Tab-separated table of C-alpha atoms in Angstrom:
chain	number	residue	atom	x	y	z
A	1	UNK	CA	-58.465	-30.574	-53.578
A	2	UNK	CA	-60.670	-28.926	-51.014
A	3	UNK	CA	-62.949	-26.179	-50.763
A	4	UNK	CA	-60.110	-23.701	-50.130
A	5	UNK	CA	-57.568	-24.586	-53.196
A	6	UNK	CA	-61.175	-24.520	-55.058
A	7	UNK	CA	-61.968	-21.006	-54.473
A	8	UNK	CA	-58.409	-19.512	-54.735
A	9	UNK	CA	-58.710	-21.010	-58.357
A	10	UNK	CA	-61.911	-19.454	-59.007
A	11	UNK	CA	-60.794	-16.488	-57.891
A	12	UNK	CA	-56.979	-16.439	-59.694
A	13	UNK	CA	-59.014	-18.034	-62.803
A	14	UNK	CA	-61.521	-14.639	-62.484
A	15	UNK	CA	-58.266	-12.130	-61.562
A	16	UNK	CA	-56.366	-13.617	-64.890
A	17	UNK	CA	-59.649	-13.629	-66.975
A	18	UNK	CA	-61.102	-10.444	-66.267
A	19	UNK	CA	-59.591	-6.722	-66.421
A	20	UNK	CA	-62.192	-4.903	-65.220
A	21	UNK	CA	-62.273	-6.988	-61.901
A	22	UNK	CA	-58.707	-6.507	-61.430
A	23	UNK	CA	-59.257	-2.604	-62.243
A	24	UNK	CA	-61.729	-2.071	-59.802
A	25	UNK	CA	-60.050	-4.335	-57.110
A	26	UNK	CA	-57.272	-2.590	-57.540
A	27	UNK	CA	-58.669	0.673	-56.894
A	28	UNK	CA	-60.170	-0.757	-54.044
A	29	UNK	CA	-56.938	-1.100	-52.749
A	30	UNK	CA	-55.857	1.630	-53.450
A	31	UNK	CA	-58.343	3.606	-51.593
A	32	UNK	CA	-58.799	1.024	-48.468
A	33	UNK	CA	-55.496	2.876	-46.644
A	34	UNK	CA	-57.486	5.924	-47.051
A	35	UNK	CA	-60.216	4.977	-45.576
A	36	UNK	CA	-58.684	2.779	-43.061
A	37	UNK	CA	-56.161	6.056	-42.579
A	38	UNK	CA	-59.200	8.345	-42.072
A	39	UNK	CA	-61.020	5.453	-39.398
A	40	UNK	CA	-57.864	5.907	-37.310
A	41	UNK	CA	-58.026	9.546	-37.272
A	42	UNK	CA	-61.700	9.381	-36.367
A	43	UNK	CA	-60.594	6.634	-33.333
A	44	UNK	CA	-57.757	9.134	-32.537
A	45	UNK	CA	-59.729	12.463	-32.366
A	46	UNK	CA	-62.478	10.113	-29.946
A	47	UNK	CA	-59.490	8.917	-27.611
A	48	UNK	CA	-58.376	12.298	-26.945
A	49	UNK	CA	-61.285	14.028	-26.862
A	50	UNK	CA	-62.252	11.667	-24.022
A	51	UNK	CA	-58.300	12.100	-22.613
A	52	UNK	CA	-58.252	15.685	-22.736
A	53	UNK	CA	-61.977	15.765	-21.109
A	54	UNK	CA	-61.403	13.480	-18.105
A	55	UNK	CA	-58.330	15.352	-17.644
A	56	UNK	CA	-60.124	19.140	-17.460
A	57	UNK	CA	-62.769	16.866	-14.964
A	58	UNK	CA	-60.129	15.689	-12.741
A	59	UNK	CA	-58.251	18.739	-12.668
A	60	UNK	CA	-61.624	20.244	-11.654
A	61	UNK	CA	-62.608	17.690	-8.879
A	62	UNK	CA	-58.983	17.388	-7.520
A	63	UNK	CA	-58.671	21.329	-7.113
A	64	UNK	CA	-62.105	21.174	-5.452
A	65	UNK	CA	-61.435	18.359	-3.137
A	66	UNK	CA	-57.600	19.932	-2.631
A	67	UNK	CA	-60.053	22.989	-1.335
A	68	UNK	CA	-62.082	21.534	0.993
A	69	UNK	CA	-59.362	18.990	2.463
A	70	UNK	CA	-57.834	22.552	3.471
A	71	UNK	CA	-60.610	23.735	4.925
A	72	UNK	CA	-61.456	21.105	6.299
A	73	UNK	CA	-58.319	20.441	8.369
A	74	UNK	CA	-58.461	24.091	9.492
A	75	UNK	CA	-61.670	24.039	11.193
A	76	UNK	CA	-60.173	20.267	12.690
A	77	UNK	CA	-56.987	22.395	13.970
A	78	UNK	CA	-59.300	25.463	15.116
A	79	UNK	CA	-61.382	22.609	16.917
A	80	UNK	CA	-58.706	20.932	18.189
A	81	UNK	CA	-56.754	24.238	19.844
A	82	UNK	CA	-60.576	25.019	21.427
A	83	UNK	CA	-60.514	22.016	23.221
A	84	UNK	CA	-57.946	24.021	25.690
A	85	UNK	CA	-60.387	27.128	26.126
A	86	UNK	CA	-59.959	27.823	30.052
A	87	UNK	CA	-63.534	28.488	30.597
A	88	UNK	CA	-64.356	25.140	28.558
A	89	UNK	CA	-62.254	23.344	30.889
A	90	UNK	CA	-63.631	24.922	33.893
A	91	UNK	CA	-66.662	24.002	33.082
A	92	UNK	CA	-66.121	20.306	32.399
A	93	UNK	CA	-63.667	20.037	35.572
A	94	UNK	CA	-64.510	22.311	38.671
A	95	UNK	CA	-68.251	23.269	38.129
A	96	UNK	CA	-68.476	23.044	41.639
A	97	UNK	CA	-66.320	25.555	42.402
A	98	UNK	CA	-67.849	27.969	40.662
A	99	UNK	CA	-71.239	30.482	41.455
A	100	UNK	CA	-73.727	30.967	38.997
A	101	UNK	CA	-72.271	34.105	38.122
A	102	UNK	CA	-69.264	32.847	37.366
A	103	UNK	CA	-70.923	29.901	35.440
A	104	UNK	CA	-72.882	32.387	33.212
A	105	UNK	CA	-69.695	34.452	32.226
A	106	UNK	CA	-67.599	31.524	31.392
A	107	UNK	CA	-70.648	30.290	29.187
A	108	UNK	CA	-70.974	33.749	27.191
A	109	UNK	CA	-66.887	33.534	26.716
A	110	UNK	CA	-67.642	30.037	25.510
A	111	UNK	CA	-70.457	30.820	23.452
A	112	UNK	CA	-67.608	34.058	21.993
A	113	UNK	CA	-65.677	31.760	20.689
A	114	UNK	CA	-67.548	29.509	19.303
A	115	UNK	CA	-69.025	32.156	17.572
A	116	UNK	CA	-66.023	33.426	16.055
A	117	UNK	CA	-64.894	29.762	15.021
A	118	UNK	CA	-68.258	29.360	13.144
A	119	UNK	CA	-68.176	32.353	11.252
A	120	UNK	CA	-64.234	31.697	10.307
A	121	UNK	CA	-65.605	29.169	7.433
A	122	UNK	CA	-68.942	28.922	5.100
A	123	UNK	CA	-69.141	25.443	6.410
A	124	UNK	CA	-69.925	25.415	9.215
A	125	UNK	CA	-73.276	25.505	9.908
A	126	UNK	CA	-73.115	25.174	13.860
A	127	UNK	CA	-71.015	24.609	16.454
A	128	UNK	CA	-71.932	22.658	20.020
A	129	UNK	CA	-69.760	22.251	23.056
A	130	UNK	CA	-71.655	19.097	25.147
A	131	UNK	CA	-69.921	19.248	28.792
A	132	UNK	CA	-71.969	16.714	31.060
A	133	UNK	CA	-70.670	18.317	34.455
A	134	UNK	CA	-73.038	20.971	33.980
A	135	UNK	CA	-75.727	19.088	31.771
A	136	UNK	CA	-75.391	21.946	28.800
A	137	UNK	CA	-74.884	21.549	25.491
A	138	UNK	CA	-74.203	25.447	23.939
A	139	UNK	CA	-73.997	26.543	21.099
A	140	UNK	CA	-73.209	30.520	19.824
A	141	UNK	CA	-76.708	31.308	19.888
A	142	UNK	CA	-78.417	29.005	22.657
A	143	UNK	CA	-77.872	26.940	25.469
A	144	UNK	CA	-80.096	23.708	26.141
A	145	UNK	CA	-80.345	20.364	28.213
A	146	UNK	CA	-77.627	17.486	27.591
A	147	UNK	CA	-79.002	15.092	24.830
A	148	UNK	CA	-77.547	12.259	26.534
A	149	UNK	CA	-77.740	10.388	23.253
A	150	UNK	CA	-76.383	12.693	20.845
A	151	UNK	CA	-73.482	12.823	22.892
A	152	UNK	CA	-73.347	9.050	22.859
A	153	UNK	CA	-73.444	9.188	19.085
A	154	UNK	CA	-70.869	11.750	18.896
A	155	UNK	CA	-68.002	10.500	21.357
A	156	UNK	CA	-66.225	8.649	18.767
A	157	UNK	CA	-62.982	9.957	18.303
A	158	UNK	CA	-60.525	8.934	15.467
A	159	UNK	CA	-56.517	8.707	16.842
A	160	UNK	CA	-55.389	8.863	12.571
A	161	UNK	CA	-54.393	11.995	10.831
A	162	UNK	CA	-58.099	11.616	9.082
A	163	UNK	CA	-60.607	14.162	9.587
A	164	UNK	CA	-63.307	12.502	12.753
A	165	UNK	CA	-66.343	12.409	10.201
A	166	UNK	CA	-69.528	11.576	12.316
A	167	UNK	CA	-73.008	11.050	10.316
A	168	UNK	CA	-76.068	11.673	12.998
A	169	UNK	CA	-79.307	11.787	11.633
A	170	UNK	CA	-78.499	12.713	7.835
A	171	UNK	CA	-76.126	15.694	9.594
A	172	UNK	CA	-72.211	15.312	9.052
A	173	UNK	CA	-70.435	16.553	12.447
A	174	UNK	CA	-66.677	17.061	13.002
A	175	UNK	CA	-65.994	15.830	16.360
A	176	UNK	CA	-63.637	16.110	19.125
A	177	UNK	CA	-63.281	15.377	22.702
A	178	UNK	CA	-61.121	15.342	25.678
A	179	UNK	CA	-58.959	14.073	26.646
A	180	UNK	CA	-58.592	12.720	23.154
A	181	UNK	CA	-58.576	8.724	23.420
A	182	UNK	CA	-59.230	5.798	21.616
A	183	UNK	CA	-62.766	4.633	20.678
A	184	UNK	CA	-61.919	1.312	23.047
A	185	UNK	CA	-60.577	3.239	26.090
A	186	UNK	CA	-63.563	3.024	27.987
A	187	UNK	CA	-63.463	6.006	29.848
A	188	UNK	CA	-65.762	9.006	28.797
A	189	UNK	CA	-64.578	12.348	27.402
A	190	UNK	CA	-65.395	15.243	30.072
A	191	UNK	CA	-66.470	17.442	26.801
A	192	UNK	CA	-67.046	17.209	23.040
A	193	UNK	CA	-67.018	20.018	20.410
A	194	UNK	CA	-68.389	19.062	18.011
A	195	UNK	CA	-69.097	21.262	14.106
A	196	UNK	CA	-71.756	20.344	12.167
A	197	UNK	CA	-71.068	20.959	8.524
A	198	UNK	CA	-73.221	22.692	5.924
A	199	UNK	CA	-74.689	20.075	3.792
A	200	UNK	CA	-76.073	22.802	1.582
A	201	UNK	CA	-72.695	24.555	1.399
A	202	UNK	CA	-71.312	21.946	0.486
A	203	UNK	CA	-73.718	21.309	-2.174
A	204	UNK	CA	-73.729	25.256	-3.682
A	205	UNK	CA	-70.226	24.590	-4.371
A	206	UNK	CA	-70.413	21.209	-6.104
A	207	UNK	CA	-73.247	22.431	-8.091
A	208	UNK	CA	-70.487	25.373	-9.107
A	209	UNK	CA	-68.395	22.641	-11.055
A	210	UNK	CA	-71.847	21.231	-13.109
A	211	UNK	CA	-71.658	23.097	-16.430
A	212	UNK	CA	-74.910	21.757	-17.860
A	213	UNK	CA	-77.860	19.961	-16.647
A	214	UNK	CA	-76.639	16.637	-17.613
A	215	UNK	CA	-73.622	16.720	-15.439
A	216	UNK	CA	-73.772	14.586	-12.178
A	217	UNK	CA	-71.364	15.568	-9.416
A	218	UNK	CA	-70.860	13.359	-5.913
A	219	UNK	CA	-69.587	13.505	-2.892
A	220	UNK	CA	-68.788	10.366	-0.949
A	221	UNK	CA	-67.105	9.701	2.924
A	222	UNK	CA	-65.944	6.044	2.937
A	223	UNK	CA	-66.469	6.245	6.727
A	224	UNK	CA	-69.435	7.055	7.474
A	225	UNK	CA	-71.249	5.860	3.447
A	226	UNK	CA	-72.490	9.591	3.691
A	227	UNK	CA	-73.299	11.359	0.115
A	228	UNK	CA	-73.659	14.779	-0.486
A	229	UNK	CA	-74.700	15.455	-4.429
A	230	UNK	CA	-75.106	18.422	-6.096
A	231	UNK	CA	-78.871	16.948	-6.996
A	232	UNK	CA	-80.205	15.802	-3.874
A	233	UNK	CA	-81.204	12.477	-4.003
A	234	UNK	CA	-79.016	11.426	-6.970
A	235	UNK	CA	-77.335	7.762	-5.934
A	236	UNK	CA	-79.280	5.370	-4.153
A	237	UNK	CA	-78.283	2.847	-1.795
A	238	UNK	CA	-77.868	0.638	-4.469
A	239	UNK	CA	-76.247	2.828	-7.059
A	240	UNK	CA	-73.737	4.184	-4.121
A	241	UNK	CA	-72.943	0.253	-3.738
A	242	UNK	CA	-72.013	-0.260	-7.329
A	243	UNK	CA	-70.176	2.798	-7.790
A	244	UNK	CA	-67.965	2.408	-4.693
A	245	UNK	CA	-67.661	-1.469	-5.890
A	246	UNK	CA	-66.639	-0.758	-9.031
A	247	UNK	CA	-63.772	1.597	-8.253
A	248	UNK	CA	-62.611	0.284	-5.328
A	249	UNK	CA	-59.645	-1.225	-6.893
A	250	UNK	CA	-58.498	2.365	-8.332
A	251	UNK	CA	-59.041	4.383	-5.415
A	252	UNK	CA	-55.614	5.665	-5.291
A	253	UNK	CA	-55.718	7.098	-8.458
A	254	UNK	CA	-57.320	10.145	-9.674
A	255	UNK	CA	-58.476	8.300	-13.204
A	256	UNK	CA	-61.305	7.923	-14.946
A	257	UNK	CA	-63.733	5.100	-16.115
A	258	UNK	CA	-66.958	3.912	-17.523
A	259	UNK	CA	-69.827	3.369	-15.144
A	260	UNK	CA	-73.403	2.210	-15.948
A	261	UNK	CA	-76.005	3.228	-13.648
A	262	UNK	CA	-79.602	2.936	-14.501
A	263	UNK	CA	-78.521	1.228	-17.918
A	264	UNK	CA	-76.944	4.943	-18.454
A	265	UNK	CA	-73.562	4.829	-19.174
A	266	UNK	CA	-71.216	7.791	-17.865
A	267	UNK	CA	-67.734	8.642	-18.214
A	268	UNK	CA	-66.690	9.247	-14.783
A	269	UNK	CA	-63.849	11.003	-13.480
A	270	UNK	CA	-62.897	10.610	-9.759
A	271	UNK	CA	-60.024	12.075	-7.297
A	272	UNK	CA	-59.721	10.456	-3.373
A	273	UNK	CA	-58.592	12.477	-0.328
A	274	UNK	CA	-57.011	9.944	2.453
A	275	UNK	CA	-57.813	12.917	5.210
A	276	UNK	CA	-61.239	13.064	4.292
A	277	UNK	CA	-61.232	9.514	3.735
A	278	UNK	CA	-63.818	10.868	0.387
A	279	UNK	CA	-64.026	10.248	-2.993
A	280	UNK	CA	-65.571	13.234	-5.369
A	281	UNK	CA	-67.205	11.633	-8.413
A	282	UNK	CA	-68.232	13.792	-11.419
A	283	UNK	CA	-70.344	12.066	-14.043
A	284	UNK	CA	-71.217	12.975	-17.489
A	285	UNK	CA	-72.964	10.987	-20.196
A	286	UNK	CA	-71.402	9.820	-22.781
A	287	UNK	CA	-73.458	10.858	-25.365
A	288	UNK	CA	-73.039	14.397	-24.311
A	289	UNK	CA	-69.174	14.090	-24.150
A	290	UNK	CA	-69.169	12.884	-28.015
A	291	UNK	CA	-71.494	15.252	-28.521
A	292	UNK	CA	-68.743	17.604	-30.826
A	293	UNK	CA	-68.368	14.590	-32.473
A	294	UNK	CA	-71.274	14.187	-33.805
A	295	UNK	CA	-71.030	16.074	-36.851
A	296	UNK	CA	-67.353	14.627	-37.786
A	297	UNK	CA	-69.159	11.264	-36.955
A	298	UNK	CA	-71.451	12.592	-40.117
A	299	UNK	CA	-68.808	13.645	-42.005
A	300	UNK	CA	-67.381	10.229	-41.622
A	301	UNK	CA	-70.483	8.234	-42.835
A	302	UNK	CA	-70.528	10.577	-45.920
A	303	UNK	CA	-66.837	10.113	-46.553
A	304	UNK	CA	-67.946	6.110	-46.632
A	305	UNK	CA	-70.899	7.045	-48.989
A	306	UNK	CA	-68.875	9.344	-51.354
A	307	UNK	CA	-66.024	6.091	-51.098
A	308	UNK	CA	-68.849	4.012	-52.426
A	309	UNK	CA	-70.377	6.037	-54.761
A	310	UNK	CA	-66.796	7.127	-56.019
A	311	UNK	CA	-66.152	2.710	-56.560
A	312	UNK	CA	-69.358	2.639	-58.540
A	313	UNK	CA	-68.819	5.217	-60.884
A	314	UNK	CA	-65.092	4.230	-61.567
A	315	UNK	CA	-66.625	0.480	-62.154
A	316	UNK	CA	-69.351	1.902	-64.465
A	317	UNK	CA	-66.809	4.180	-66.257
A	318	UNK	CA	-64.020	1.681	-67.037
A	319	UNK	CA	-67.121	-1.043	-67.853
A	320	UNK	CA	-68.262	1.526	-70.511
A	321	UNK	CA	-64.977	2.933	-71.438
A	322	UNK	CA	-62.754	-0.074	-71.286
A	323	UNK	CA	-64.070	-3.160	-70.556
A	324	UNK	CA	-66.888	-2.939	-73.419
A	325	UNK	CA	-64.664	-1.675	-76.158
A	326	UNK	CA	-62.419	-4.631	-74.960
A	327	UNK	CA	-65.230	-7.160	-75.511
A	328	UNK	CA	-66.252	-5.964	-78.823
A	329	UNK	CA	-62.792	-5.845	-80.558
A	330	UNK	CA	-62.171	-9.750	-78.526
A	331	UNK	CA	-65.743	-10.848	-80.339
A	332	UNK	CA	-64.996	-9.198	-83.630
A	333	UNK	CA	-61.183	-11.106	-83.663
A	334	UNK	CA	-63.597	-14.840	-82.571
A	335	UNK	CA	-65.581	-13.634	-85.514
A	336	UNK	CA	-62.769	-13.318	-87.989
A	337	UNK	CA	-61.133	-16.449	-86.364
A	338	UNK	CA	-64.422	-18.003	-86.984
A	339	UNK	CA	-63.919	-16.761	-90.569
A	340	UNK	CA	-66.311	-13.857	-90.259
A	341	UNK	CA	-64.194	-11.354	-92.621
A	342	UNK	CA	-66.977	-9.266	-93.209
A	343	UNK	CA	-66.935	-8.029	-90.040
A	344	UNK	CA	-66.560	-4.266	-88.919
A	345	UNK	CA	-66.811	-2.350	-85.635
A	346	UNK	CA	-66.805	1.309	-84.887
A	347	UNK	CA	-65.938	3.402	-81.801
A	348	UNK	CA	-68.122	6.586	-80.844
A	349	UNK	CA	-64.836	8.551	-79.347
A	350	UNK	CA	-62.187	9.646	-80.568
A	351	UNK	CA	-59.418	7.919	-78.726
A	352	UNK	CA	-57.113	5.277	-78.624
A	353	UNK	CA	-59.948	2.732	-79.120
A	354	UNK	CA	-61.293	4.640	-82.514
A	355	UNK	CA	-57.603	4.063	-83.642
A	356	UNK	CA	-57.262	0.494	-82.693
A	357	UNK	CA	-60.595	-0.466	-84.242
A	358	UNK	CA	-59.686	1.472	-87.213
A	359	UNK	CA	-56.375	-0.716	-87.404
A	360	UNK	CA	-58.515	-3.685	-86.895
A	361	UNK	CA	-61.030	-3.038	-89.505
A	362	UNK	CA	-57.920	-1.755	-92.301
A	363	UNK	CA	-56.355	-5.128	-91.081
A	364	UNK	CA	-59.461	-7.237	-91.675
A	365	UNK	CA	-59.850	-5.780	-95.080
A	366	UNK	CA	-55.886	-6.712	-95.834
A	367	UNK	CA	-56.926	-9.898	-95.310
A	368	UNK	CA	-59.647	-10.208	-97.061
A	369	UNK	CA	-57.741	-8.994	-100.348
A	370	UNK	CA	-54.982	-11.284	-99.476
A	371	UNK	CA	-57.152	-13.792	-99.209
A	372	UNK	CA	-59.093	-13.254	-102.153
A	373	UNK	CA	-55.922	-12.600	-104.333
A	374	UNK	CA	-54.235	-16.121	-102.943
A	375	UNK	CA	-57.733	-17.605	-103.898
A	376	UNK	CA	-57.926	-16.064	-107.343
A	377	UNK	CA	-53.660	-17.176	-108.419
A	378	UNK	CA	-54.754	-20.534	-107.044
A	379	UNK	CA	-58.126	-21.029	-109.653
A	380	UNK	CA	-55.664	-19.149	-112.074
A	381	UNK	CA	-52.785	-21.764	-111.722
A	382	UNK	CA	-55.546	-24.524	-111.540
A	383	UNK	CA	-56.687	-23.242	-114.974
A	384	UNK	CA	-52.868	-23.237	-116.578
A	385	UNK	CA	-52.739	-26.800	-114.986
A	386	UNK	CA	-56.208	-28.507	-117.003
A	387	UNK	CA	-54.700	-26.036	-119.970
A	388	UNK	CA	-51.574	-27.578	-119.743
């Protein structure tokens, strides 16, 4: 027999032997599918609390992203129909043929327009029209020298349907060129407009969708790694490495997950926009969304304590109630099988007990007499038996 037989006999030898065991195991089992019952509700309530969370997040992020994707490819299609401006492409074609005069009123058209495309969106935060013919870059407000390098840095034009992000020193332009060509043509474009974005624009209206102070909110182009956060300075190179890395495999999902950064771990809800080739993260801790939970997380350590309390009173209670008045009526019946028959117990209470030792103690006494009136008719008939 092994060590597994031995202890299912101890413990069937124990569950046969003792009543109070099996009365206090059984109501044990009896309340274990409450608690386990009340454990699932508490799992349940956390599960869609976190559902119905993520899913007011990403309805928030994908209605702001939805936003700005429209915007976005309005100023791209108000860019794009500039790029046929007559006095844009006079300037960029036949600057020869024209005086200074004429050069200075097609500039202050120009410099119209742009105008009137910059104010069109809170956005933008300037707008530049580089034309090397004449060595000008303007702008609505100014006109200066060709940066030979900025233009350089901003001739890269996209052929997709994807917005043409370009990141130049920490600014985020929107450029365009033409004739519009591929990157690998070789030839130059005879003019770029290009928009520069407002990063702090940008950033009042992510800060719009923070609703307290341990909210984190992100915006990140694929294309050019360039992050715009509603707390300057939030991700780090490293941090925007294991973020992207860690959701790169869900990307063309709006979803949500769990992301650690700095050994803080945040439930994260994120929507993608294949124009803007962007993903808009919003983070929150989550210890702040359990946070309503907290006192039914209470209520469910007291509903364990009450459970145990409730076991050791019921234990205590049938142990005085039952299982002692059990004891002392099974010693007092050893006792008269022993031959004890001057033996008598008594019961505090007046219930069944008080009756059953008052049955045992009339019966012990009925036995007694029997007993001594067997034992007197046997001396008597031992007496007629020597008289006889």
């Amino acid at each position: 027999m092994n060590k597994g037989e031995d202890s299912m006999g101890i413990f069937s030898r124990l569950w046969r032997e003792s009543i109070l065991k099996r009365l206090v195991i059984s109501f044990i089992v009896i309340l274990l599918p409450i608690y386990f019952l009340n454990i699932a509700i508490y799992n349940w309530g956390i599960k869609t609390l976190r559902r119905e969370i993520s899913s007011s997040m990403i309805s928030q992020v994908s209605f702001y992203l939805d936003g700005l994707e429209k915007e976005i490819e309005r100023i791209q299609i108000l860019q794009y129909n500039f790029l046929g401006d007559n006095d844009l492409n006079k300037l960029a074609t036949i600057p020869q043929a024209l005086n200074n005069i004429e050069k200075m009123q097609c500039i202050l058209r120009l410099q119209q327009q742009l105008n009137v495309i910059k104010n069109s969106s809170m956005y933008i935060d300037d707008m530049y029209a580089i034309i090397p013919a004449v060595g000008k870059k303007i702008s609505p407000t100014s006109i200066s020298e060709f940066d030979a390098d900025q233009y350089m840095r901003l001739r890269y034009f996209s052929l997709s349907s994807r917005a043409n992000f370009v990141n130049v020193d920490g600014k985020l332009f929107l450029s365009a060129g033409f004739p519009i060509q591929s990157p690998n043509y070789g030839k130059e474009p005879i003019f770029i407009v290009a928009i520069e974005l407002s990063k702090q624009k940008i950033r009042n209206a992510l800060e719009l969708m923070i609703n307290n102070s341990q909210e984190r909110v992100v915006l990140v182009n694929l294309d050019q790694k360039y992050v715009i956060s509603a707390e300057s300075n939030f991700l780090s190179e490293q941090q925007y490495e294991q973020l992207v890395s860690v959701n790169r495999d869900k990307l063309e999902n709006n979803t949500y997950d769990i992301v650690v950064l700095d050994g803080i771990r945040y439930l994260t809800v994120y929507t993608t926009s294949d124009f803007l080739n962007s993903i808009l993260y919003k983070y929150v801790p989550e210890n702040a969304v359990f946070e309503p939970l907290r006192k039914y997380r209470i209520w469910f350590i007291g509903f364990t304590v009450m459970a145990l309390v409730i076991i050791i009173v019921y234990s205590l209670y049938i142990y005085k109630f039952i299982h002692k008045p059990i004891n002392k009526l099974s010693d007092a019946f050893k006792q008269v099988e022993e031959g004890n028959l001057s033996i008598s117990i008594k019961h505090n209470y007046d219930d069944e007990f008080q009756y059953i030792y008052n049955q045992f103690n009339a019966m012990v006494d009925n036995l007694k007499t029997s007993i001594d009136q067997v034992y007197k008719q046997k001396i008597f008939m031992q007496k007629m038996e020597l008289k006889q």
